Short mmCIF file of C-alpha atoms in Angstrom, two decimals:
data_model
loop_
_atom_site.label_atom_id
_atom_site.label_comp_id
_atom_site.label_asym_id
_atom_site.label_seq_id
_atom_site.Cartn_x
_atom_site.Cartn_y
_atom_site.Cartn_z
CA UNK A 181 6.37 10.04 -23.50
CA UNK A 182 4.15 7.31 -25.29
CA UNK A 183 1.92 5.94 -23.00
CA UNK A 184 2.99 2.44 -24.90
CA UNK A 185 6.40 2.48 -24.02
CA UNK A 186 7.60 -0.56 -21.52
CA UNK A 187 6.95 -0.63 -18.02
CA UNK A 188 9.39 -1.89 -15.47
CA UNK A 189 8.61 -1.87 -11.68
CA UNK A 190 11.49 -2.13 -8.47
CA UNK A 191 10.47 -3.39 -5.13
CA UNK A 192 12.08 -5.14 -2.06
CA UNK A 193 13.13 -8.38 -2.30
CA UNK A 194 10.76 -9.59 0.55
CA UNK A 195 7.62 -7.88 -0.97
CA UNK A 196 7.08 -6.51 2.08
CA UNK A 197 6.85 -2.78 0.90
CA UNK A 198 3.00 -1.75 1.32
CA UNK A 199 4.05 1.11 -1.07
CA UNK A 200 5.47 -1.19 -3.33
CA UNK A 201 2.39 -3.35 -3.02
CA UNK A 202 0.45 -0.25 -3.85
CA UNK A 203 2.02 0.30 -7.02
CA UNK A 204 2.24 -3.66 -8.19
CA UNK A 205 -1.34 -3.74 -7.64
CA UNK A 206 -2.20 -0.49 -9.39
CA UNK A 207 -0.80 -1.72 -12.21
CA UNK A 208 -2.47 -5.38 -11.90
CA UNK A 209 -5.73 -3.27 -11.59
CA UNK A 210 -5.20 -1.70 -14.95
CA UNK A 211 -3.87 -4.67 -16.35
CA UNK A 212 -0.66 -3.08 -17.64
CA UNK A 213 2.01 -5.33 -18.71
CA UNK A 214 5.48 -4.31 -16.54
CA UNK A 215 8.71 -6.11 -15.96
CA UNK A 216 9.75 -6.45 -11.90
CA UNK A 217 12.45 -6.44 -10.24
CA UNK A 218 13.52 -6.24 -6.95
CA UNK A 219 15.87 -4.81 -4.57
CA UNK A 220 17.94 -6.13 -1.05
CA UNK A 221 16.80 -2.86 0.89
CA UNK A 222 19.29 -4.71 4.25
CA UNK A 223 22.27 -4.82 2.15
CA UNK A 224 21.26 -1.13 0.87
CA UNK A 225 21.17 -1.87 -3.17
CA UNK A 226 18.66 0.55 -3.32
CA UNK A 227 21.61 3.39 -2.66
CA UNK A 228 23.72 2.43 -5.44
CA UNK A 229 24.76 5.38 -7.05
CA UNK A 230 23.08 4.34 -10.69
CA UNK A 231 19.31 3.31 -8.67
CA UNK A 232 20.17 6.14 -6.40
CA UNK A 233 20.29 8.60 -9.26
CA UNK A 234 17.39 7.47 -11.03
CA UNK A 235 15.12 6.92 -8.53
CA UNK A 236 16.00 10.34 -6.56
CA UNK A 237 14.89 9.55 -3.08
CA UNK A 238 16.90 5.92 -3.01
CA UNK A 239 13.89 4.23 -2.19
CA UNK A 240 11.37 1.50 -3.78
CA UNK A 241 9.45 1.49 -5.47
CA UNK A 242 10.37 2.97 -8.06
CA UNK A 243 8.65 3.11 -11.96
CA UNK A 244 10.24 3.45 -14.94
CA UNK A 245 8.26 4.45 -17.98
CA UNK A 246 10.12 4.54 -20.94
CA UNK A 247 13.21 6.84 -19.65
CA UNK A 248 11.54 8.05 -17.23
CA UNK A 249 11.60 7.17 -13.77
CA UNK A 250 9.15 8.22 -10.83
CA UNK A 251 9.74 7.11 -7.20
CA UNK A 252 7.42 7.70 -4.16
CA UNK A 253 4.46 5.42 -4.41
CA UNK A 254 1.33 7.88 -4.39
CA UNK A 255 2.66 10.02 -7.15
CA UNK A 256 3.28 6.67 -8.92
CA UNK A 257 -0.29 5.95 -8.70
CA UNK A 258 -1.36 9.29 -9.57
CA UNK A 259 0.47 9.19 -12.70
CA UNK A 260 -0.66 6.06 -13.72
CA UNK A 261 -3.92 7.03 -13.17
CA UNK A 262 -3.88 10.34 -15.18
CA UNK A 263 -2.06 8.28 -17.77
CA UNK A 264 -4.17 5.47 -18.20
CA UNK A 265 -7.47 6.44 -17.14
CA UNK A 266 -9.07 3.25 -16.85
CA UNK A 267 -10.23 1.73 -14.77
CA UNK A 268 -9.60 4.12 -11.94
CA UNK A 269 -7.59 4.10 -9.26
CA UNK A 270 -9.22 7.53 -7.86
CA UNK A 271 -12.47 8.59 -6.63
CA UNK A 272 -13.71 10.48 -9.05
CA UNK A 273 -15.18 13.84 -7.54
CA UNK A 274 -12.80 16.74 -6.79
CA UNK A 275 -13.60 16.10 -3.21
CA UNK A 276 -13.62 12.38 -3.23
CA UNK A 277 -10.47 12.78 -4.86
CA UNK A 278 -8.94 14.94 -2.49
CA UNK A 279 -9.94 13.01 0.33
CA UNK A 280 -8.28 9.80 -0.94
CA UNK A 281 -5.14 11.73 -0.81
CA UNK A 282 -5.40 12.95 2.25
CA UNK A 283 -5.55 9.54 3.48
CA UNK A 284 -2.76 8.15 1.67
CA UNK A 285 -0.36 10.99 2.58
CA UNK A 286 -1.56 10.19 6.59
CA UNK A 287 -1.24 6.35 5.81
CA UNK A 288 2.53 6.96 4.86
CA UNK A 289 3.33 9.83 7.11
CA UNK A 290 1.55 8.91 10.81
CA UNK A 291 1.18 6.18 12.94
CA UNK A 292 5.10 5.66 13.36
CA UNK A 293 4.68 3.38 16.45
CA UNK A 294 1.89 1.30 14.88
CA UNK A 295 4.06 0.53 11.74
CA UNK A 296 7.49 -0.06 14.13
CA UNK A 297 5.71 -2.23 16.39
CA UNK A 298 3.36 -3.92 13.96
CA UNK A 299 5.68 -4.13 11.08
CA UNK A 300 5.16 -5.73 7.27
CA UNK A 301 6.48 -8.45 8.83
CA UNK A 302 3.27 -9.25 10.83
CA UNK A 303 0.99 -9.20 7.56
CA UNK A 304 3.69 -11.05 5.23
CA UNK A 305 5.46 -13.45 7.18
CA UNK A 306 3.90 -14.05 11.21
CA UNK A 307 2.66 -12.41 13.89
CA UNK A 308 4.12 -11.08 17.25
CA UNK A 309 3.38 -11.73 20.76
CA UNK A 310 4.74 -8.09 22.05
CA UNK A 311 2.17 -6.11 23.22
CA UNK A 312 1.37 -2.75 21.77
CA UNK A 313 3.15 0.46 23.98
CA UNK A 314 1.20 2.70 25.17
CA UNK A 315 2.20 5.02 21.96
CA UNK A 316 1.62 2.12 20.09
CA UNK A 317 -2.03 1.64 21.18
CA UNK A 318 -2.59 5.01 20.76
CA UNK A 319 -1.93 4.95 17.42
CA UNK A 320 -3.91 2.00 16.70
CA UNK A 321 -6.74 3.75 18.42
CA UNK A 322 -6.48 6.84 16.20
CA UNK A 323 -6.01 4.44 12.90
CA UNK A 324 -9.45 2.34 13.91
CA UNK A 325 -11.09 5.97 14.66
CA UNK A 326 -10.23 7.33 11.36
CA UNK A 327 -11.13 4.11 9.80
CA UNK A 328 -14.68 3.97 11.28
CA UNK A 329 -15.37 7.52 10.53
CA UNK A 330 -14.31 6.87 7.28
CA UNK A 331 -15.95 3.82 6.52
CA UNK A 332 -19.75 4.38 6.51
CA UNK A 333 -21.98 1.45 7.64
CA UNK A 334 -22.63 -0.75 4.61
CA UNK A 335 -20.25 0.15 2.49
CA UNK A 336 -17.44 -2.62 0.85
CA UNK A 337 -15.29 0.91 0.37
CA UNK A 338 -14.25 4.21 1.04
CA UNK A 339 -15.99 5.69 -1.89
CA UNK A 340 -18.79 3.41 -2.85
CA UNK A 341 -16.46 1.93 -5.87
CA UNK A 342 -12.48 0.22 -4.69
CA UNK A 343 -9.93 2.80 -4.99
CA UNK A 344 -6.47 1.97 -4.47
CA UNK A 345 -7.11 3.78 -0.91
CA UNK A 346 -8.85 0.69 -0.02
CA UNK A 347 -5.68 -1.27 -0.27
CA UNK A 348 -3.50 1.27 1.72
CA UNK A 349 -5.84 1.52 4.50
CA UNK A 350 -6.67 -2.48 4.58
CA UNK A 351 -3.13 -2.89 4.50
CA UNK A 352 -2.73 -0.62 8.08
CA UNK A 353 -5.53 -2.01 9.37
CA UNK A 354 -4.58 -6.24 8.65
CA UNK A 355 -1.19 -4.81 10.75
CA UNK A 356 -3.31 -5.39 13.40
CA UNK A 357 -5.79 -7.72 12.02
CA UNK A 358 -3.58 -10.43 11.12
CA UNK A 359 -1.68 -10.38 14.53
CA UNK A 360 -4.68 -10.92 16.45
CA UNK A 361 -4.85 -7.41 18.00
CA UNK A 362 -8.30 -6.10 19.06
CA UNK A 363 -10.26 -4.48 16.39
CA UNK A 364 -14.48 -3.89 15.25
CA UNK A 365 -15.27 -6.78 13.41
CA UNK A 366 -16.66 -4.24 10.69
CA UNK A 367 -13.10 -3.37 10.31
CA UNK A 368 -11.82 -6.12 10.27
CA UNK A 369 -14.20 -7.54 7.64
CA UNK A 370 -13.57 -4.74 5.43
CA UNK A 371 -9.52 -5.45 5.82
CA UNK A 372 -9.85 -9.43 5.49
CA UNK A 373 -12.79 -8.57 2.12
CA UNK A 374 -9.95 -6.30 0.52
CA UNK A 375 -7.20 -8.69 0.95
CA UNK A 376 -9.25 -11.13 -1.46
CA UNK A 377 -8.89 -8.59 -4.55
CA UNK A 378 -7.48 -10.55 -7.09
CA UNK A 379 -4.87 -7.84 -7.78
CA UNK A 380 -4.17 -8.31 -3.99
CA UNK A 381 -4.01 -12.15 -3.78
CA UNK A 382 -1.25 -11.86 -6.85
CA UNK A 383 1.03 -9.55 -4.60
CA UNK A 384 0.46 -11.79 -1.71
CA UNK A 385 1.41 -14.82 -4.09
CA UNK A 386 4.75 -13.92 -4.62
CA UNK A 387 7.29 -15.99 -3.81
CA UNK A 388 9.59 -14.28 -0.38
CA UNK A 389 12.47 -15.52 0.81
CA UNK A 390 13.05 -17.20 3.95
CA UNK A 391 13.32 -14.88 6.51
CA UNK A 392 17.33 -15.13 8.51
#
């Protein structure tokens, strides 16, 4: 594979993905030309059999590079970043590293009630006036625990220098944020200061459709 050969990026058509936000922003970071196009995830385009078979998993995004073609949004960014060095997407101490994939992988694997009950929606279209469940707060509670333990006091990031982390956990975090739910105002500072990244404000720029 020749690191030069065309780029070409699938999301939903709402941009409402934060994994698909992930990737379009990695790639803004690195200032990689790509193509993009998107998907209608509710009328389930994404499981045609040609995208199906491609992507592997059925789901966005999904990169293609060349002929080949990499779903599942971390490993996206990881190859990117072992492809095209710089500027970094990683930490870049083994244990840095490490630890910016840990969070990633919890980012996209816990939380469930927080990211039913606080979905995309909230941070792309409007808020919601139902209250958080009782799982629901629980899981906001363990998101703004991590977050604070992760965070140390004076720092603009997770690592001392962005990392595409930053993004994934701002995004979580502005779930809350950007409804008006209860939150440290250090966190919610550090959310609101990561949502002004230009590679962010060109995501949030696109244009969505109406919602039904």
């Amino acid at each position: 594979m020749h690191s030069d050969a065309a780029l070409h990026l699938t999301v939903d058509a709402q941009y409402c993905s934060p994994y698909a936000m992930s990737v379009y922003v990695a790639l803004q970071e690195k200032q990689l030309p790509f193509t993009l196009a998107t998907l209608d995830l509710d009328h389930g385009a994404n499981h045609a059999p040609a995208y199906a078979a491609s992507s592997l998993t059925a789901r966005v995004p999904a990169l293609q590079h060349g002929d080949f073609v990499l779903s599942e949004s971390s490993a996206i960014t990881e190859y990117l970043d072992e492809l095209f060095p710089a500027p970094a997407l990683y930490p870049q101490s083994a244990q840095d590293k490490a630890r910016a994939r840990q969070i990633q992988a919890w980012l996209r694997s816990d939380l469930l009630p927080l990211r039913q009950e606080r979905d995309t929606l909230v941070v792309f279209y409007r808020p919601v006036r139902q209250p958080l469940s009782d799982s629901g707060q629980r899981a906001a509670h363990k998101l703004l625990r991590v977050a604070e333990q992760l965070l140390l006091p004076g720092r603009d990031s997770l690592f001392g220098e962005w990392s595409i982390v930053d993004v994934d956990l701002a995004l979580m975090l502005n779930r809350l944020r950007l409804n008006g739910d209860p939150m440290p105002q250090r966190l919610a500072d550090y959310a609101a200061r990561q949502w002004q990244r230009p590679s962010v404000q060109q995501w949030l720029q696109l244009a969505r459709p109406a919602l039904a």
